[in-house]
Short mmCIF file of C-alpha atoms in Angstrom, two decimals:
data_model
loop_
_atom_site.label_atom_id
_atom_site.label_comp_id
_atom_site.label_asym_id
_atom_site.label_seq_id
_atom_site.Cartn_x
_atom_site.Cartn_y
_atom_site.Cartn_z
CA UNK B 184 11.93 28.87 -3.43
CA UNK B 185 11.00 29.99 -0.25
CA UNK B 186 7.09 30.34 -0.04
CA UNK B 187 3.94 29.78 1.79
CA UNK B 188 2.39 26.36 1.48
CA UNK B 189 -1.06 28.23 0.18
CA UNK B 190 -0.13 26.63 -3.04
CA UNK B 191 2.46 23.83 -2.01
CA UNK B 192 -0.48 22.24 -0.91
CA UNK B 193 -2.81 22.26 -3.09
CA UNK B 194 -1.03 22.48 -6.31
CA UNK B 195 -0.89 18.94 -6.96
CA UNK B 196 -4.83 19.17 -7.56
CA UNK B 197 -4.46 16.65 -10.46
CA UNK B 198 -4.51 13.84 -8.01
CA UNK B 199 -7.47 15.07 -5.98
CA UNK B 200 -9.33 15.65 -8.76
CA UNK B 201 -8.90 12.14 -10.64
CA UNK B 202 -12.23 10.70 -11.65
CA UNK B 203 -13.85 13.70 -10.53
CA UNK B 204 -16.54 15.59 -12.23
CA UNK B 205 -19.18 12.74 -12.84
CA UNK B 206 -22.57 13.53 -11.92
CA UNK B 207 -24.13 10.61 -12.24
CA UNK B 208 -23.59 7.60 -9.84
CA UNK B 209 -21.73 4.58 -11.64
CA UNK B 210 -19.12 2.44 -9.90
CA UNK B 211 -16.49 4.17 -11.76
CA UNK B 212 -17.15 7.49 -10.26
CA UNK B 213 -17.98 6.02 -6.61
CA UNK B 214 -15.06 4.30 -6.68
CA UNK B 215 -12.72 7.64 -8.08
CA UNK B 216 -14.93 8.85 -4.73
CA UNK B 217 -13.75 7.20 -1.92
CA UNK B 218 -10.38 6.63 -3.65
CA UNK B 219 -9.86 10.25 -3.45
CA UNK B 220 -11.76 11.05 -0.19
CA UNK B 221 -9.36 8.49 1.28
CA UNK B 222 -6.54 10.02 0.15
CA UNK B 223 -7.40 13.87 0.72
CA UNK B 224 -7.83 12.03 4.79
CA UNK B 225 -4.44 11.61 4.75
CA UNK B 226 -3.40 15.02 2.89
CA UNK B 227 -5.19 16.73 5.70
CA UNK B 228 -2.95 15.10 9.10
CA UNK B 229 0.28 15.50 6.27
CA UNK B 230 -0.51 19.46 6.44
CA UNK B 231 -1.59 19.44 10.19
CA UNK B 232 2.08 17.97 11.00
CA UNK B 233 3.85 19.88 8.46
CA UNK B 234 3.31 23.05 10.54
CA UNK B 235 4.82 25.86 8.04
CA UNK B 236 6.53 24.27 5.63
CA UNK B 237 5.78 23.23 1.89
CA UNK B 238 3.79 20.02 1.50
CA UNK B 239 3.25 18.36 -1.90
CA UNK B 240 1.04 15.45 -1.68
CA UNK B 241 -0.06 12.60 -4.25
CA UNK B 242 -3.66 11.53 -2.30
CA UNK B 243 -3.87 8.74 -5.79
CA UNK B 244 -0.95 7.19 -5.03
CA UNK B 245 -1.69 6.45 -1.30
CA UNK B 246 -5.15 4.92 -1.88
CA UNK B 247 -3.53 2.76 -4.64
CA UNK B 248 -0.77 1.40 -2.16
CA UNK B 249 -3.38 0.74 0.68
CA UNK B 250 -5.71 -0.90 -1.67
CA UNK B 251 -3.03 -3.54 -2.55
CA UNK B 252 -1.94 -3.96 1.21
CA UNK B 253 -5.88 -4.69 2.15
CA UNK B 254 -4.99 -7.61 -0.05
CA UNK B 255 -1.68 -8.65 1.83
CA UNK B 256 -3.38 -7.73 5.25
CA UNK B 257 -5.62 -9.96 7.31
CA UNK B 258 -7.83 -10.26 11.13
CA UNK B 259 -7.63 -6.25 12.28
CA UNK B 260 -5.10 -5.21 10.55
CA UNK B 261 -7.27 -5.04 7.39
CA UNK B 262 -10.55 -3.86 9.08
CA UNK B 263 -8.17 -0.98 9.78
CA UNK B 264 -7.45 -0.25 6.95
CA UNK B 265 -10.96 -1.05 5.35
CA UNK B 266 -12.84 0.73 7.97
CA UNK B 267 -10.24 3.96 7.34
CA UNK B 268 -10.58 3.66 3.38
CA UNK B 269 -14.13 3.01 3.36
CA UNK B 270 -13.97 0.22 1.16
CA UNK B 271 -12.96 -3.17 0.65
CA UNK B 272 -10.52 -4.17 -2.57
CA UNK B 273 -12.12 -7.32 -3.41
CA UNK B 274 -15.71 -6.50 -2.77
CA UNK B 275 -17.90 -7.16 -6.17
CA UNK B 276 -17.24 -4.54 -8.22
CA UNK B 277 -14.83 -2.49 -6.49
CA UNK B 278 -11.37 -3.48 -8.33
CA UNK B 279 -12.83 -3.31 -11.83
CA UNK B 280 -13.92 0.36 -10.96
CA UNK B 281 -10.68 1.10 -9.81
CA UNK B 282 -9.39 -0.59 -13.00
CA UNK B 283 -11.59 1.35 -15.03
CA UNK B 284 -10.83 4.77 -13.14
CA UNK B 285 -6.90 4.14 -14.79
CA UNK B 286 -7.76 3.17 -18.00
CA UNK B 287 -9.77 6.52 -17.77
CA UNK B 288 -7.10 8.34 -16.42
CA UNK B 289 -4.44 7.07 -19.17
CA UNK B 290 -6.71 7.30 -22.51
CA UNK B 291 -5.72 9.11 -25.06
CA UNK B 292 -8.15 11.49 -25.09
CA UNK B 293 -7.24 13.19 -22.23
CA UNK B 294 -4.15 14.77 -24.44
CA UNK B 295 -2.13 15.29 -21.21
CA UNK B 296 0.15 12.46 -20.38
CA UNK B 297 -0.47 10.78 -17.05
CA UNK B 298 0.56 6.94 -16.18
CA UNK B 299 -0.05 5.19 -13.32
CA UNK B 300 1.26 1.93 -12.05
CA UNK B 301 1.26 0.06 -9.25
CA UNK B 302 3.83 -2.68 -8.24
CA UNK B 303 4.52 -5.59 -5.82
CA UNK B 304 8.02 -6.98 -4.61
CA UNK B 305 8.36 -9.49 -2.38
CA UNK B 306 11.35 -11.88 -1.19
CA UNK B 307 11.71 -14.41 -3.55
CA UNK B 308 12.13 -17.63 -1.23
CA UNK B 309 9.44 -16.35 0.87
CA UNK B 310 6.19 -19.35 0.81
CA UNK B 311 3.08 -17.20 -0.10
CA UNK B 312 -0.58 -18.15 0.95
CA UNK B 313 -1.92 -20.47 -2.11
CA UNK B 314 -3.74 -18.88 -4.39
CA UNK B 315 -2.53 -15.00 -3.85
CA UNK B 316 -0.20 -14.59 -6.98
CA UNK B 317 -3.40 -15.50 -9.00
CA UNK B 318 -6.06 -13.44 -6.53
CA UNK B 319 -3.34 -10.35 -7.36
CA UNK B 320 -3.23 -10.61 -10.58
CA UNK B 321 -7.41 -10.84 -10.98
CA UNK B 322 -7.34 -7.56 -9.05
CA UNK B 323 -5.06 -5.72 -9.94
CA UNK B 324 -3.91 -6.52 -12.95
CA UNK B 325 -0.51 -6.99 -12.51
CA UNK B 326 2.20 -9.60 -11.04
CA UNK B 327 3.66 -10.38 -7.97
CA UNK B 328 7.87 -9.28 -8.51
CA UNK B 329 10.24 -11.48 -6.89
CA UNK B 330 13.71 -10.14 -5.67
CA UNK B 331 16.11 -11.40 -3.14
CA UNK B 332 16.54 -8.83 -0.31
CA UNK B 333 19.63 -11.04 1.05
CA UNK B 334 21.43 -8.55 -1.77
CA UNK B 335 20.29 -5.54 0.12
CA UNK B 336 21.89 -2.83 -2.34
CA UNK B 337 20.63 -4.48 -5.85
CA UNK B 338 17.05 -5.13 -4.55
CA UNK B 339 17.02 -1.30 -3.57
CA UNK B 340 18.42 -0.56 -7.11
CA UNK B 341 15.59 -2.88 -8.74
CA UNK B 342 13.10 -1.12 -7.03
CA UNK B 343 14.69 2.55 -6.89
CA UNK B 344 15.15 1.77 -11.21
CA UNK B 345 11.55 0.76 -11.67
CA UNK B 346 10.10 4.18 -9.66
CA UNK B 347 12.40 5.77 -11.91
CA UNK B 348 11.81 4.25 -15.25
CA UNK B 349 7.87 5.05 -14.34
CA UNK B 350 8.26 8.68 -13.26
CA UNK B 351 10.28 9.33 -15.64
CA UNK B 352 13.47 9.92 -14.14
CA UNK B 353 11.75 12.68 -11.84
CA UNK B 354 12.10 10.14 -8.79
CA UNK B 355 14.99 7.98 -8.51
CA UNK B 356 15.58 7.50 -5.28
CA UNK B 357 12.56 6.65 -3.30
CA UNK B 358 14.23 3.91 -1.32
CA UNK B 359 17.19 5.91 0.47
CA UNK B 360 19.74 3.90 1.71
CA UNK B 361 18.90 1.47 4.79
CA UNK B 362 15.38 1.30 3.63
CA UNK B 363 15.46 -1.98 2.62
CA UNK B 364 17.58 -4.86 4.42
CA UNK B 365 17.82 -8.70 5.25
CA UNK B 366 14.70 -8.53 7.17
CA UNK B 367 12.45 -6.65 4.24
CA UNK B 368 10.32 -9.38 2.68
CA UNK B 369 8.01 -7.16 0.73
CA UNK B 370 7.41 -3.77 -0.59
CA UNK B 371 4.67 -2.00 -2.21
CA UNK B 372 4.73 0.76 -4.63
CA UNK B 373 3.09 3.56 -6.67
CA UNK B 374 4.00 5.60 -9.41
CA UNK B 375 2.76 8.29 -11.24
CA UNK B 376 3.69 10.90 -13.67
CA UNK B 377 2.06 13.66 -15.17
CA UNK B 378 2.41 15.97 -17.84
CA UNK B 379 0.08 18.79 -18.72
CA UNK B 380 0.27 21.83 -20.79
CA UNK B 381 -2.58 24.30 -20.06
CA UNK B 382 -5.27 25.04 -22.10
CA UNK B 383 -4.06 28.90 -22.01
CA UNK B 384 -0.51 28.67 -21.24
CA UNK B 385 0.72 31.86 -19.36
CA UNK B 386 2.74 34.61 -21.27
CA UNK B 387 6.22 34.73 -20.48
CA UNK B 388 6.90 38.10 -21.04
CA UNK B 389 4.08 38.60 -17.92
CA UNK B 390 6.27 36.93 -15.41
CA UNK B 391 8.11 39.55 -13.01
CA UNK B 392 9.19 39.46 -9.40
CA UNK B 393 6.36 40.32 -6.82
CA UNK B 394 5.89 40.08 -3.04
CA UNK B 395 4.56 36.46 -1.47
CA UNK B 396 3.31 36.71 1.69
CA UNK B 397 4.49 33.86 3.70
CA UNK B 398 1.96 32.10 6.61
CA UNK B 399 4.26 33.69 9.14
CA UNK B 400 3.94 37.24 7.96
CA UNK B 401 7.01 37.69 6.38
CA UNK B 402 7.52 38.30 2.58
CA UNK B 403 9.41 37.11 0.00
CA UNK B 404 10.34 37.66 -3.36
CA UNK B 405 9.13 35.35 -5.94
CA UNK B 406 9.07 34.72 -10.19
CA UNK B 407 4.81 35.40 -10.30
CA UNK B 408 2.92 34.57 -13.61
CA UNK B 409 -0.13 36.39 -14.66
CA UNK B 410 -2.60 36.22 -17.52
CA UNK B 411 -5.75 38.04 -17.59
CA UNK B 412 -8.85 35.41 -19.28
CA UNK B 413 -12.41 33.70 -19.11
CA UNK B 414 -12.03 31.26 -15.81
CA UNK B 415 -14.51 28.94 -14.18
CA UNK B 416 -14.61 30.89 -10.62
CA UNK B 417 -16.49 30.57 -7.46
CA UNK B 418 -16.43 31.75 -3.69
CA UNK B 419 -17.03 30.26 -0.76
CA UNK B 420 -16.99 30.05 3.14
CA UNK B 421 -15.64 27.79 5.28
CA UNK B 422 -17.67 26.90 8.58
CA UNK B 423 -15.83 29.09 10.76
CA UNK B 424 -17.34 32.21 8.56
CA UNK B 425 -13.66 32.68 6.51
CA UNK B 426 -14.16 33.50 2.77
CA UNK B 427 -11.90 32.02 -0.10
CA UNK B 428 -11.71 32.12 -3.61
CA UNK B 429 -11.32 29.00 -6.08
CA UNK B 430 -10.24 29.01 -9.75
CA UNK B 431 -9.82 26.20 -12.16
CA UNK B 432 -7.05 26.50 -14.22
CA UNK B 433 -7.75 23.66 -16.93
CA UNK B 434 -5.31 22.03 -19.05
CA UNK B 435 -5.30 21.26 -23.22
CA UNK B 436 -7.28 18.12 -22.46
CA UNK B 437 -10.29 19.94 -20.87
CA UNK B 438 -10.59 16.48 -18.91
CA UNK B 439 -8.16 17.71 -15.96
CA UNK B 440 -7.63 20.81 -13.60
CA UNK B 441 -5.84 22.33 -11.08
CA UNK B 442 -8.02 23.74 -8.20
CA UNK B 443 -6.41 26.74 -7.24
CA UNK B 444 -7.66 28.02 -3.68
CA UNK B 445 -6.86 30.54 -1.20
CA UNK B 446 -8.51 32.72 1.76
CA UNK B 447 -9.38 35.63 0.61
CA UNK B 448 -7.44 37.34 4.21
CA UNK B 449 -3.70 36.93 3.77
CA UNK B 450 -3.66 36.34 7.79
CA UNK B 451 -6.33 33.63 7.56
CA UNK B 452 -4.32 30.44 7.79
CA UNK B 453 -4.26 27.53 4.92
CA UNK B 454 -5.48 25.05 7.79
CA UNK B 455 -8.55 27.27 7.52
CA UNK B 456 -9.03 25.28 4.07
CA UNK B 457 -7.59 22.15 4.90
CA UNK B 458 -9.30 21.22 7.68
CA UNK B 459 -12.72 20.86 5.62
CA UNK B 460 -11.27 19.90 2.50
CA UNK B 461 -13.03 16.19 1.16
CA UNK B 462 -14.06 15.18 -2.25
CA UNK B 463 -17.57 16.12 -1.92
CA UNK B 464 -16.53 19.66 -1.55
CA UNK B 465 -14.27 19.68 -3.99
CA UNK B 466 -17.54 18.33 -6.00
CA UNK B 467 -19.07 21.12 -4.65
CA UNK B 468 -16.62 23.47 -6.10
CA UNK B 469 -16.83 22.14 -9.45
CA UNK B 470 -20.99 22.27 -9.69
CA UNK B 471 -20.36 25.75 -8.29
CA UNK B 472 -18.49 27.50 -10.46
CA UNK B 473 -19.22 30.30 -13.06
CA UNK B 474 -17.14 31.52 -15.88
CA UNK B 475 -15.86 35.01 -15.49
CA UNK B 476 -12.82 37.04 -16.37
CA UNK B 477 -10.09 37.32 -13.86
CA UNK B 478 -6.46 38.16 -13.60
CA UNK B 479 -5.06 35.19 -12.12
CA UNK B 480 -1.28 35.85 -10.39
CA UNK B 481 0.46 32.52 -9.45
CA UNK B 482 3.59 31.98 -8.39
CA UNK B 483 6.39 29.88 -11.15
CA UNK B 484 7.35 27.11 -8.69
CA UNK B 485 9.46 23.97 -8.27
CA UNK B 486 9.06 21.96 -5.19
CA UNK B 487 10.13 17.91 -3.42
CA UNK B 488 8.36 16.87 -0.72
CA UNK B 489 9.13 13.38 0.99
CA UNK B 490 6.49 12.24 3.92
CA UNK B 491 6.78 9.72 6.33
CA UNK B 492 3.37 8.57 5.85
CA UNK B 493 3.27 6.60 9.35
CA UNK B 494 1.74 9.18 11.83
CA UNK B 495 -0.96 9.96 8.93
CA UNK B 496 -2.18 7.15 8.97
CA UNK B 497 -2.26 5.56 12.19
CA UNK B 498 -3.84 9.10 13.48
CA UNK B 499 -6.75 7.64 11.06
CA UNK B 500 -7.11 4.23 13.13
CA UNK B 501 -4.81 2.54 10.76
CA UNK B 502 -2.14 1.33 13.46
CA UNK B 503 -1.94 -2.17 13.88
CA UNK B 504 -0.05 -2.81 10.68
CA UNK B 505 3.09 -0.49 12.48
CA UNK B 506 3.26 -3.03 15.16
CA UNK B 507 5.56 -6.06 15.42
CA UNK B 508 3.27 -7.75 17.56
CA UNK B 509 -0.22 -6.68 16.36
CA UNK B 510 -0.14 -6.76 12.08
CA UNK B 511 -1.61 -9.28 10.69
CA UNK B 512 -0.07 -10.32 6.76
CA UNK B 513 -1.27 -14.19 6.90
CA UNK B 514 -3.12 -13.19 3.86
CA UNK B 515 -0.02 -12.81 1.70
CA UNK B 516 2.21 -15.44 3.93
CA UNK B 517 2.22 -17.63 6.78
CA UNK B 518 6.15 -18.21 6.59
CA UNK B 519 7.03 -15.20 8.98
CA UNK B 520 5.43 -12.35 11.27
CA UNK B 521 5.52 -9.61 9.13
CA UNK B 522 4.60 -5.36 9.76
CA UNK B 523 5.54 -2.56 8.15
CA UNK B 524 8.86 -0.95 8.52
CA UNK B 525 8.32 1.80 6.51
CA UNK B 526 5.79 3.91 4.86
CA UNK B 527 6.90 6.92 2.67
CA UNK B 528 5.86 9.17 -0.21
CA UNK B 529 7.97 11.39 -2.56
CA UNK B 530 6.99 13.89 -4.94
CA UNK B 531 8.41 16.50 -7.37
CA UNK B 532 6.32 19.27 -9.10
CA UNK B 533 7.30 21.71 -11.88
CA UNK B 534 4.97 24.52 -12.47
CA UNK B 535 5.81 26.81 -15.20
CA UNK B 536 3.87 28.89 -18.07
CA UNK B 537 3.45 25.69 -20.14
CA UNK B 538 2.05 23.99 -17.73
CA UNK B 539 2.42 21.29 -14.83
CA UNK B 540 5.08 18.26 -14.62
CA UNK B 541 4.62 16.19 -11.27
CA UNK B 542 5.76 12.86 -10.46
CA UNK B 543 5.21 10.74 -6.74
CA UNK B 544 6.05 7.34 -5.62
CA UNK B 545 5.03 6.08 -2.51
CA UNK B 546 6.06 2.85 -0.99
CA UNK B 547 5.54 0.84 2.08
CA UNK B 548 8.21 -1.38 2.89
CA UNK B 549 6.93 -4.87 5.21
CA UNK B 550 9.93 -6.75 6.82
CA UNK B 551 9.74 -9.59 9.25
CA UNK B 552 9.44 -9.29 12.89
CA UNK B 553 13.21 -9.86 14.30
CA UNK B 554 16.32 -10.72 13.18
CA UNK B 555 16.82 -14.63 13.05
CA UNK B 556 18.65 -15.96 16.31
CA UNK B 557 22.53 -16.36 15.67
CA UNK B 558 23.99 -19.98 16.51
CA UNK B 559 27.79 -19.00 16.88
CA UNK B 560 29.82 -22.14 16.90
CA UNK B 561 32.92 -20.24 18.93
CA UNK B 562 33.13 -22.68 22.06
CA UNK B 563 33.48 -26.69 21.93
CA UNK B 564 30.85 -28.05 19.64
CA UNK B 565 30.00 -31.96 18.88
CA UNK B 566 28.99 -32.89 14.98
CA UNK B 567 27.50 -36.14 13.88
CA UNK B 568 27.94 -36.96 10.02
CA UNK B 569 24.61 -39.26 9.66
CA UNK B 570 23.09 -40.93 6.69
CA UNK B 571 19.75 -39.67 7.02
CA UNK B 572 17.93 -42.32 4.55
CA UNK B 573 19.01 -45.39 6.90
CA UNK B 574 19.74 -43.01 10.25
CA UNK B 575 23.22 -44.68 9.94
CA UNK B 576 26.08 -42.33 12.22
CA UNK B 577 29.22 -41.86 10.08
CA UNK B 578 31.02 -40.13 12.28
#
């Protein structure tokens, strides 16, 4: 569907808004904080470089990735990514937050279904730093997965199978073909799926064609739903002196939303919003709102997005890690010079009457430095057979 990005980008308000809502300070919430603060960083240069085009965007799962390469990282290659994230994984207290932030955002009583899962693979003859398989686990709760990336195609299967099994089949491909090779030694992953029904679905029979007016001025044609009902509302104005409106369209649960904003000038551009957007305002939105009736029009949409999350981040100080020379991974092995290769993020949204099915994986892929040197035996060679317990020659 052909449509401005107004809400391509800011549909997938679920994972800004994870953990948010608290208004008293506990770890928990400080944590959900800069986790999501973090991630909305890199949201913002994902929509700067995406110019016009439709940008759906998991912030959670690229502050759970980076959290688990702080662990692998070492020297200033994690004070990169520390100084970037604002926090440091193994810092007292901050990885049992985090833990606690999931266990809050799977319980049951949040009626929608959301998982989250994070996952480690590394190259399973590959000598890691003593103690990390243990210091992993204490963290984050999970274990360190061993495949052999000598089998280039079934280690990208492994992986691709497990994204899939954990999105639910909405992702199966994250690792495209030449992702992964003889020189990957580990990758990093995120999952998550979500499924919400709203708290007051949409009428069907109130869906009809209307006019979307695209960033560039042009129009198109699009499947629009509208119900008319009691919503939590506010308006505000950015710096620049450019009003907007923002809606919260809650699902079943009552314990998530999707923040729903947009200038209220159709020739004001979306940057005009995501230039200032951070978690305290979208705090701020929340404490702001009052409920009122509205008719709320929004489009019936279906969108995939796949980033290449490199620029992103190293636009946020975070470059060191890119570079052969420069990234530092003696925290997670000594064995080989390692940096990523790769750093990527896919997601699929469904937005219907019902409600709101969305599923991302993102994945940074770490491979060693350069290929190892070929010895090609194709000219006269010598050989000595020797007996190596006595240093006896045979031959």
């Amino acid at each position: 569907m052909g449509m401005s990005p107004v809400f391509a980008c800011l549909a997938l308000g679920l994972a800004l808004i994870f953990g948010e809502g608290s208004a008293s300070y506990n770890p928990e919430s400080q944590a959900a904080h800069l986790a999501t603060d973090f991630g909305v960083k890199v949201f913002r240069q994902v929509v700067e470089a995406s110019q016009d085009h439709n940008v759906v965007f998991s912030p959670y799962g690229v502050a759970s990735v980076l959290a688990m390469l702080q662990l692998t990282t070492g020297g200033e290659t994690r004070k990169q990514i520390q100084e970037a994230m604002q926090f440091k994984i193994d810092e007292k207290g901050m990885a049992p937050a985090l833990r606690q932030l999931y266990k809050e955002l799977m319980g049951p009583w949040n009626k929608d279904e959301i998982t989250t899962t994070d996952a480690i693979f590394v190259q399973r003859d590959l000598k890691l730093v003593k103690g990390f398989m243990p210091r992993f686990f204490k963290l984050f709760h999970t274990t360190v997965k061993q495949v052999d990336f000598s089998e280039v195609e079934r280690a990208r299967f492994i992986i691709n199978d497990w994204v899939k099994k954990y999105t639910k089949g909405m992702i199966s491909d994250l690792l495209d073909e030449g992702a992964v090779d003889e020189l990957t030694r580990l990758v990093l992953v995120n999952a998550l799926y979500f499924n919400g029904q709203w708290k007051t679905p949409f009428p069907e029979s109130g869906t009809h064609h209307r006019l979307f007016h695209k960033s560039d001025g042009s129009t198109a044609s699009v499947s629009m739903m509208a119900q008319t009902n009691k919503f939590n509302y506010a308006e505000f104005t950015t710096p620049d002196g450019h009003y907007y409106d923002i809606l919260e369209l809650p699902y079943h649960g009552d314990t998530l939303s999707m923040f729903i904003a947009a200038p209220y000038e159709k020739e004001v551009p979306l940057s005009a919003l995501t230039n200032i957007l951070d978690a305290q305002l979208i705090s701020q939105w929340k404490r702001s709102m009052t409920r009122v009736v509205r008719l709320l029009v929004l489009p019936k949409f279906s969108l995939e997005s796949e980033v290449d999350l490199r620029r992103p981040l190293e636009n946020l100080g975070m470059t060191d890690m890119f570079r052969p020379n420069q990234a530092d991974f003696t925290s997670i092995s000594n064995q080989e010079l390692l940096h990523v290769s790769q750093a990527l993020q896919k997601v699929k949204i469904e937005v219907t009457e019902s409600g709101t099915v969305a599923s991302s994986s993102t994945g940074f892929v770490a491979s060693a430095r350069m290929a190892p040197e070929e010895i090609i035996m194709d000219r006269p060679f010598l050989f000595v057979v020797r007996h190596n317990p006595t240093g006896s020659t045979l031959s």
